[in-house]
Structures are given as structure tokens and as C-alpha cells.
Amino acid sequence: MKILLLGANGQVGHELIRALTSLGEVVVATRNGELADGTPCLPADLSDTASLAAALDAADARVIVNAAAYTAVDRAEDEASLADRINHRAVGEIGTWAARHAALVVHYSTDYVFDGTATRPWRESDPTAPLGVYGRTKLDGEHALRVSGASHLIFRTAWVYAARGHNFLRTMLRLAAEREELRVVADQIGAPTPARWIADTTATALALWCESHARADLGGVYHLTAAGHGSWCDFATAIVQGAARRGLLARAARVMPIATADYPTPAQRPAYSVLDCMRLKNAFGLELHDWRVGVDEVLDEVAAQVEGTG
């Protein structure tokens, strides 16, 4: 099986390079045609129709995994056109190409398609109502892929982080090393999910899809997050305490809960982002561990990186 991986320099994309290798030939693509370490790869800029079309034709893959996205939630409010181009229109172009070439598209979406007002975990069938540009463009991308006619798997995930890149965990580690006290929002609830778990679950689901005689029944939208839930404050506390235990921090900074209103941002965030992942379990037999297990695993990875460079 030949797989085109778009967005290979992102958190999930980086993990997918490893996770997809066992499934076949992986053609890796990034916006500028280079991996983070400088290794050349296929250029595929989703903000440029011609660049994307050229990459799709050059790879000529039977599976396209799109891990590329415009994810700057606040900046999207001022760059709506660019966010729409990458998160919506490019996804439609990928779907159109895939439908024409009988290829499968694996795509990632977000909890931001919901308004956060639920009192129980969001199901795939629940009404969507994004609060800002980012969520709206991601939802439009889902719709564009569905109407393209391409076979597809859409994984909605949330609160993604990893040992590398720009994410909440790495920001908390940096701030906790600089400050004695961290003030973190405690009234937004979700499930922090490691990029590695998302990549490994994707690879397993893709392998099962390829082996299935009922592929049409397996297509569609799935929720894919860690089990359990907590606030950003809970997440920060787990990070700081776990990092201190591993010697990544000289001392554990105090983590103080604050309200969303005390930390205003250009884009409104959903207050409740917990996703119901039962459809993923029922269709593929896949169920992720509790989010706190993920924090420990990623901190172990960070510790190993520090030891390796020490």
C-alpha cells in the first residue's frame, strides 16, 4: 500500500511517519519540502492549489493521510481566508482527487466543531455549532470531504500534545521552570491526548479498514481522544508534578485555578470538549488509556530526550 502523508512536520504528522511505516510505502510531504531535521521530502503546501495538486499527482497514493491543518485558533480570527483555504478548500481538493483515483482519505478534525454546552461527552451525531473561525473551517473541511465522494475516515481529536513541537505540555514545562506560580484555566474540560496515541490508533484503524470486507460501513467520522477528562488546570498540575518527580524541574510550581473570564482570548473556546469514543471502540475495537497515563508517557519521553542530550 502506498500512503501519502501530508503535514509530516506537525505533532501528529511526526508520529505518523513512524506509525504508518509498517503498512506500506509512506511518501512524506511537508509545506516546504523539508522535514524538521532538514531531510528533503515532497513539497505540499495546502495554501496553494497548484502545490497540493502536484503533490497528489506525484505521490499517486491509494491512501492519503492529511495531518496538515491551520491550528492557530486565535490568529484564525484575523486570518479567516487562510484558515479556510487550508482547513476547508484544500480538504475538498484532496477528496476530489481521491474520489477520482479510488483512494482513501484519512483526515483529522477537532472538538472545536461543538459549542461546548453539552453536559455529557459529545457523540459524532450531535449537532455541531463552532464558536469561531478555526472550528468553522474544520467543520467545513469535514463537509467538503464527505461530499467529494471519496472514501474517508475522519478522526476528531482534542487537546493534542507531544514531547516535541509547540503545545500545552511544553509551554507548562517552560513556564514552571521560570515561575513559582502558574495560573491556569479550570473551567474548560477535555481529554488531553498524546499525538503518539493518535498516530498509533490511526495506523491500527487503517490496517483494519484495509482488511475489512465491509469498508463502506467503517467510513465516516470517529471521535479519538484519551479516556477520562480534566481541566487545563488539572492537566498543568499533572505535568508540573510529574516533571518534578522526574527531575525535569528543580521544584514543582504552584498551579492556581482561574476562570476563562480571567484569561481572555480572541477566539472563544468550548467549555466542555469531552468526546464520546464509543463508535471507535465498536467499529475497530480501539480504546485509549486514561489521559493521565499519557502525561506520564510523554514526560518519560521528554526525560529521555534530556538524558540523551545531557
Coordinates of C-alpha atoms in Angstrom, one line a residue, residues 22-256:
S22 CA 4.6 -1.0 8.8
L23 CA 1.6 -0.6 6.5
G24 CA 3.5 0.1 3.3
E25 CA 5.4 2.7 1.4
V26 CA 5.0 6.1 3.0
V27 CA 5.6 9.2 0.9
V28 CA 6.2 12.1 3.3
A29 CA 5.2 15.6 2.5
T30 CA 5.6 19.0 4.3
R31 CA 4.8 22.5 3.3
N32 CA 8.3 23.5 2.4
G33 CA 9.6 20.1 1.2
E34 CA 11.8 19.5 4.2
L35 CA 11.4 17.6 7.4
A36 CA 12.3 19.2 10.7
D37 CA 15.8 17.7 10.6
G38 CA 16.4 19.1 7.1
T39 CA 15.8 15.9 5.2
P40 CA 14.2 16.6 1.8
C41 CA 10.7 15.3 1.1
L42 CA 7.8 16.0 -1.2
P43 CA 6.6 19.7 -1.0
A44 CA 2.8 20.0 -0.5
D45 CA 1.6 23.5 0.6
L46 CA -2.2 23.3 1.3
S47 CA -2.5 27.0 1.0
D48 CA -1.5 26.7 -2.7
T49 CA -3.9 24.7 -5.0
A50 CA -1.1 24.0 -7.6
S51 CA 1.3 22.8 -5.0
L52 CA -1.2 20.4 -3.5
A53 CA -2.3 19.1 -6.9
A54 CA 1.3 18.5 -7.9
A55 CA 1.9 16.5 -4.7
L56 CA -1.2 14.4 -5.1
D57 CA -0.2 13.5 -8.7
A58 CA 3.4 12.9 -7.8
A59 CA 2.7 10.5 -5.0
D60 CA -0.2 8.8 -6.7
A61 CA -1.1 7.1 -3.4
R62 CA -4.0 4.8 -2.6
V63 CA -4.2 6.3 0.9
I64 CA -3.9 10.0 1.7
V65 CA -3.4 10.8 5.4
N66 CA -3.9 14.5 5.9
A67 CA -2.3 15.7 9.2
A68 CA -1.8 19.2 7.8
A69 CA -4.0 22.0 9.2
Y70 CA -4.2 25.6 10.2
T71 CA -4.3 25.3 14.0
A72 CA -3.6 28.8 15.3
V73 CA -7.0 29.2 17.0
D74 CA -6.7 32.9 17.9
R75 CA -4.8 34.0 14.8
A76 CA -7.5 32.4 12.7
E77 CA -9.9 35.2 13.8
D78 CA -7.7 37.6 11.8
E79 CA -6.7 35.1 9.0
A80 CA -10.0 33.6 8.2
S81 CA -9.3 33.3 4.5
L82 CA -6.0 31.4 5.0
A83 CA -7.6 29.2 7.7
D84 CA -10.5 28.4 5.3
R85 CA -8.1 27.7 2.4
I86 CA -6.1 25.1 4.4
N87 CA -8.8 23.6 6.7
H88 CA -11.7 23.6 4.2
R89 CA -10.9 24.1 0.5
A90 CA -7.7 22.1 0.4
V91 CA -9.5 19.2 2.1
G92 CA -12.2 19.3 -0.6
E93 CA -9.5 19.2 -3.3
I94 CA -7.9 16.2 -1.6
G95 CA -11.3 14.5 -1.6
T96 CA -12.0 15.2 -5.2
W97 CA -8.6 13.8 -6.2
A98 CA -9.1 10.7 -4.0
A99 CA -12.6 10.1 -5.4
R100 CA -11.2 10.2 -9.0
H101 CA -8.4 7.8 -8.1
A102 CA -10.3 5.4 -5.8
A103 CA -8.1 6.4 -2.8
L104 CA -9.0 6.6 0.9
V105 CA -8.6 9.9 2.8
V106 CA -7.8 9.9 6.5
H107 CA -8.4 13.3 7.9
Y108 CA -8.3 14.9 11.4
S109 CA -10.8 17.3 12.8
T110 CA -11.4 18.8 16.2
D111 CA -13.6 19.2 19.3
Y112 CA -14.0 22.9 18.2
V113 CA -16.8 21.8 15.9
F114 CA -19.0 21.8 19.0
D115 CA -20.1 24.8 21.1
G116 CA -19.1 23.2 24.4
T117 CA -22.5 23.4 26.1
A118 CA -23.1 19.7 26.5
T119 CA -23.4 18.0 29.9
R120 CA -22.2 14.6 28.6
P121 CA -19.5 13.5 26.2
W122 CA -20.1 14.7 22.6
R123 CA -21.2 12.0 20.1
E124 CA -20.4 12.0 16.4
S125 CA -24.1 12.5 15.7
D126 CA -24.6 15.5 17.9
P127 CA -25.4 18.9 16.4
T128 CA -22.3 21.0 15.5
A129 CA -22.0 24.7 16.3
P130 CA -18.5 26.0 16.1
L131 CA -17.8 29.2 18.2
G132 CA -15.0 30.7 16.0
V133 CA -13.2 30.6 12.6
Y134 CA -11.0 27.7 13.4
G135 CA -13.9 25.4 14.3
R136 CA -16.0 26.6 11.5
T137 CA -13.3 26.0 8.9
K138 CA -12.6 22.5 10.3
L139 CA -16.3 21.6 10.1
D140 CA -16.4 22.9 6.6
G141 CA -13.5 20.7 5.7
E142 CA -15.3 17.7 7.1
H143 CA -18.3 18.5 4.9
A144 CA -16.2 19.1 1.8
L145 CA -14.6 15.7 2.3
R146 CA -17.9 14.0 2.7
V147 CA -19.5 15.5 -0.4
S148 CA -16.4 14.8 -2.5
G149 CA -17.4 11.2 -2.8
A150 CA -14.1 9.9 -1.6
S151 CA -13.9 7.0 0.9
H152 CA -12.8 8.6 4.2
L153 CA -12.1 8.3 7.9
I154 CA -12.4 11.5 9.8
F155 CA -10.9 11.4 13.4
R156 CA -12.0 14.3 15.6
T157 CA -9.5 14.7 18.4
A158 CA -8.8 17.3 21.1
W159 CA -6.1 18.8 23.4
V160 CA -3.2 17.3 21.4
Y161 CA 0.3 17.4 22.8
A162 CA 3.7 15.7 22.4
A163 CA 7.3 15.7 23.6
R164 CA 8.2 18.0 20.7
G165 CA 6.7 21.0 19.0
H166 CA 4.6 23.8 20.3
N167 CA 1.9 22.6 22.8
F168 CA 0.5 23.0 26.2
L169 CA 2.8 20.5 27.9
R170 CA 6.0 22.1 26.6
T171 CA 4.7 25.6 27.5
M172 CA 3.9 24.5 31.1
L173 CA 7.4 23.0 31.4
R174 CA 9.0 26.2 30.3
L175 CA 6.8 28.5 32.5
A176 CA 7.2 26.2 35.5
A177 CA 10.9 26.5 35.2
E178 CA 10.7 30.3 35.2
R179 CA 7.9 31.0 37.8
E180 CA 6.9 29.9 41.2
E181 CA 3.2 30.1 40.4
L182 CA 1.1 29.2 37.3
R183 CA -2.5 30.5 36.8
V184 CA -4.4 28.1 34.6
V185 CA -8.0 27.9 33.4
A186 CA -10.0 25.4 35.4
D187 CA -13.5 25.8 33.8
Q188 CA -12.7 24.2 30.4
I189 CA -13.0 20.5 30.4
G190 CA -11.5 18.0 28.0
A191 CA -9.2 14.9 27.5
P192 CA -5.5 15.7 26.8
T193 CA -4.4 13.3 24.1
P194 CA -0.8 12.4 23.1
A195 CA 0.0 12.7 19.4
R196 CA 1.6 9.3 19.6
W197 CA -1.6 7.7 20.7
I198 CA -3.5 9.4 17.8
A199 CA -0.9 8.1 15.3
D200 CA -0.9 4.6 16.6
T201 CA -4.7 4.4 16.7
T202 CA -4.8 5.8 13.2
A203 CA -2.4 3.1 11.9
T204 CA -4.3 0.3 13.6
A205 CA -7.7 1.5 12.3
L206 CA -6.3 1.9 8.8
A207 CA -4.9 -1.6 8.8
L208 CA -8.3 -2.9 9.9
W209 CA -10.1 -0.9 7.3
C210 CA -7.8 -2.3 4.6
E211 CA -8.5 -5.9 5.8
S212 CA -12.3 -5.4 6.0
H213 CA -14.8 -6.7 3.5
A214 CA -17.3 -4.0 4.7
R215 CA -15.2 -0.9 4.2
A216 CA -18.2 1.3 3.4
D217 CA -19.6 0.5 6.8
L218 CA -16.4 1.7 8.5
G219 CA -16.2 5.0 6.8
G220 CA -17.2 8.3 8.4
V221 CA -16.5 10.3 11.5
Y222 CA -14.9 9.0 14.7
H223 CA -14.0 10.6 18.0
L224 CA -10.5 9.8 19.1
T225 CA -9.2 11.0 22.4
A226 CA -7.8 9.7 25.6
A227 CA -10.2 8.3 28.2
G228 CA -11.3 10.3 31.3
H229 CA -11.4 14.1 31.5
G230 CA -9.9 17.1 33.3
S231 CA -9.5 20.8 33.2
W232 CA -6.5 22.7 31.8
C233 CA -5.6 23.3 35.4
D234 CA -5.7 19.5 36.1
F235 CA -3.5 18.9 33.1
A236 CA -1.0 21.6 34.2
T237 CA -0.9 20.1 37.7
A238 CA -0.2 16.6 36.4
I239 CA 2.6 18.0 34.1
V240 CA 4.3 20.0 36.8
Q241 CA 4.2 17.3 39.5
G242 CA 5.2 14.6 37.0
A243 CA 8.1 16.7 35.7
A244 CA 9.3 17.5 39.3
R245 CA 9.3 13.7 40.1
R246 CA 11.5 13.1 37.0
G247 CA 13.9 15.8 37.8
L248 CA 12.8 17.9 34.8
L249 CA 12.0 20.8 37.2
A250 CA 14.0 21.8 40.3
R251 CA 10.7 22.3 42.1
A252 CA 7.0 22.0 41.4
A253 CA 5.5 25.4 40.8
R254 CA 2.1 26.1 42.4
V255 CA -0.7 25.7 39.9
M256 CA -3.6 28.0 40.7

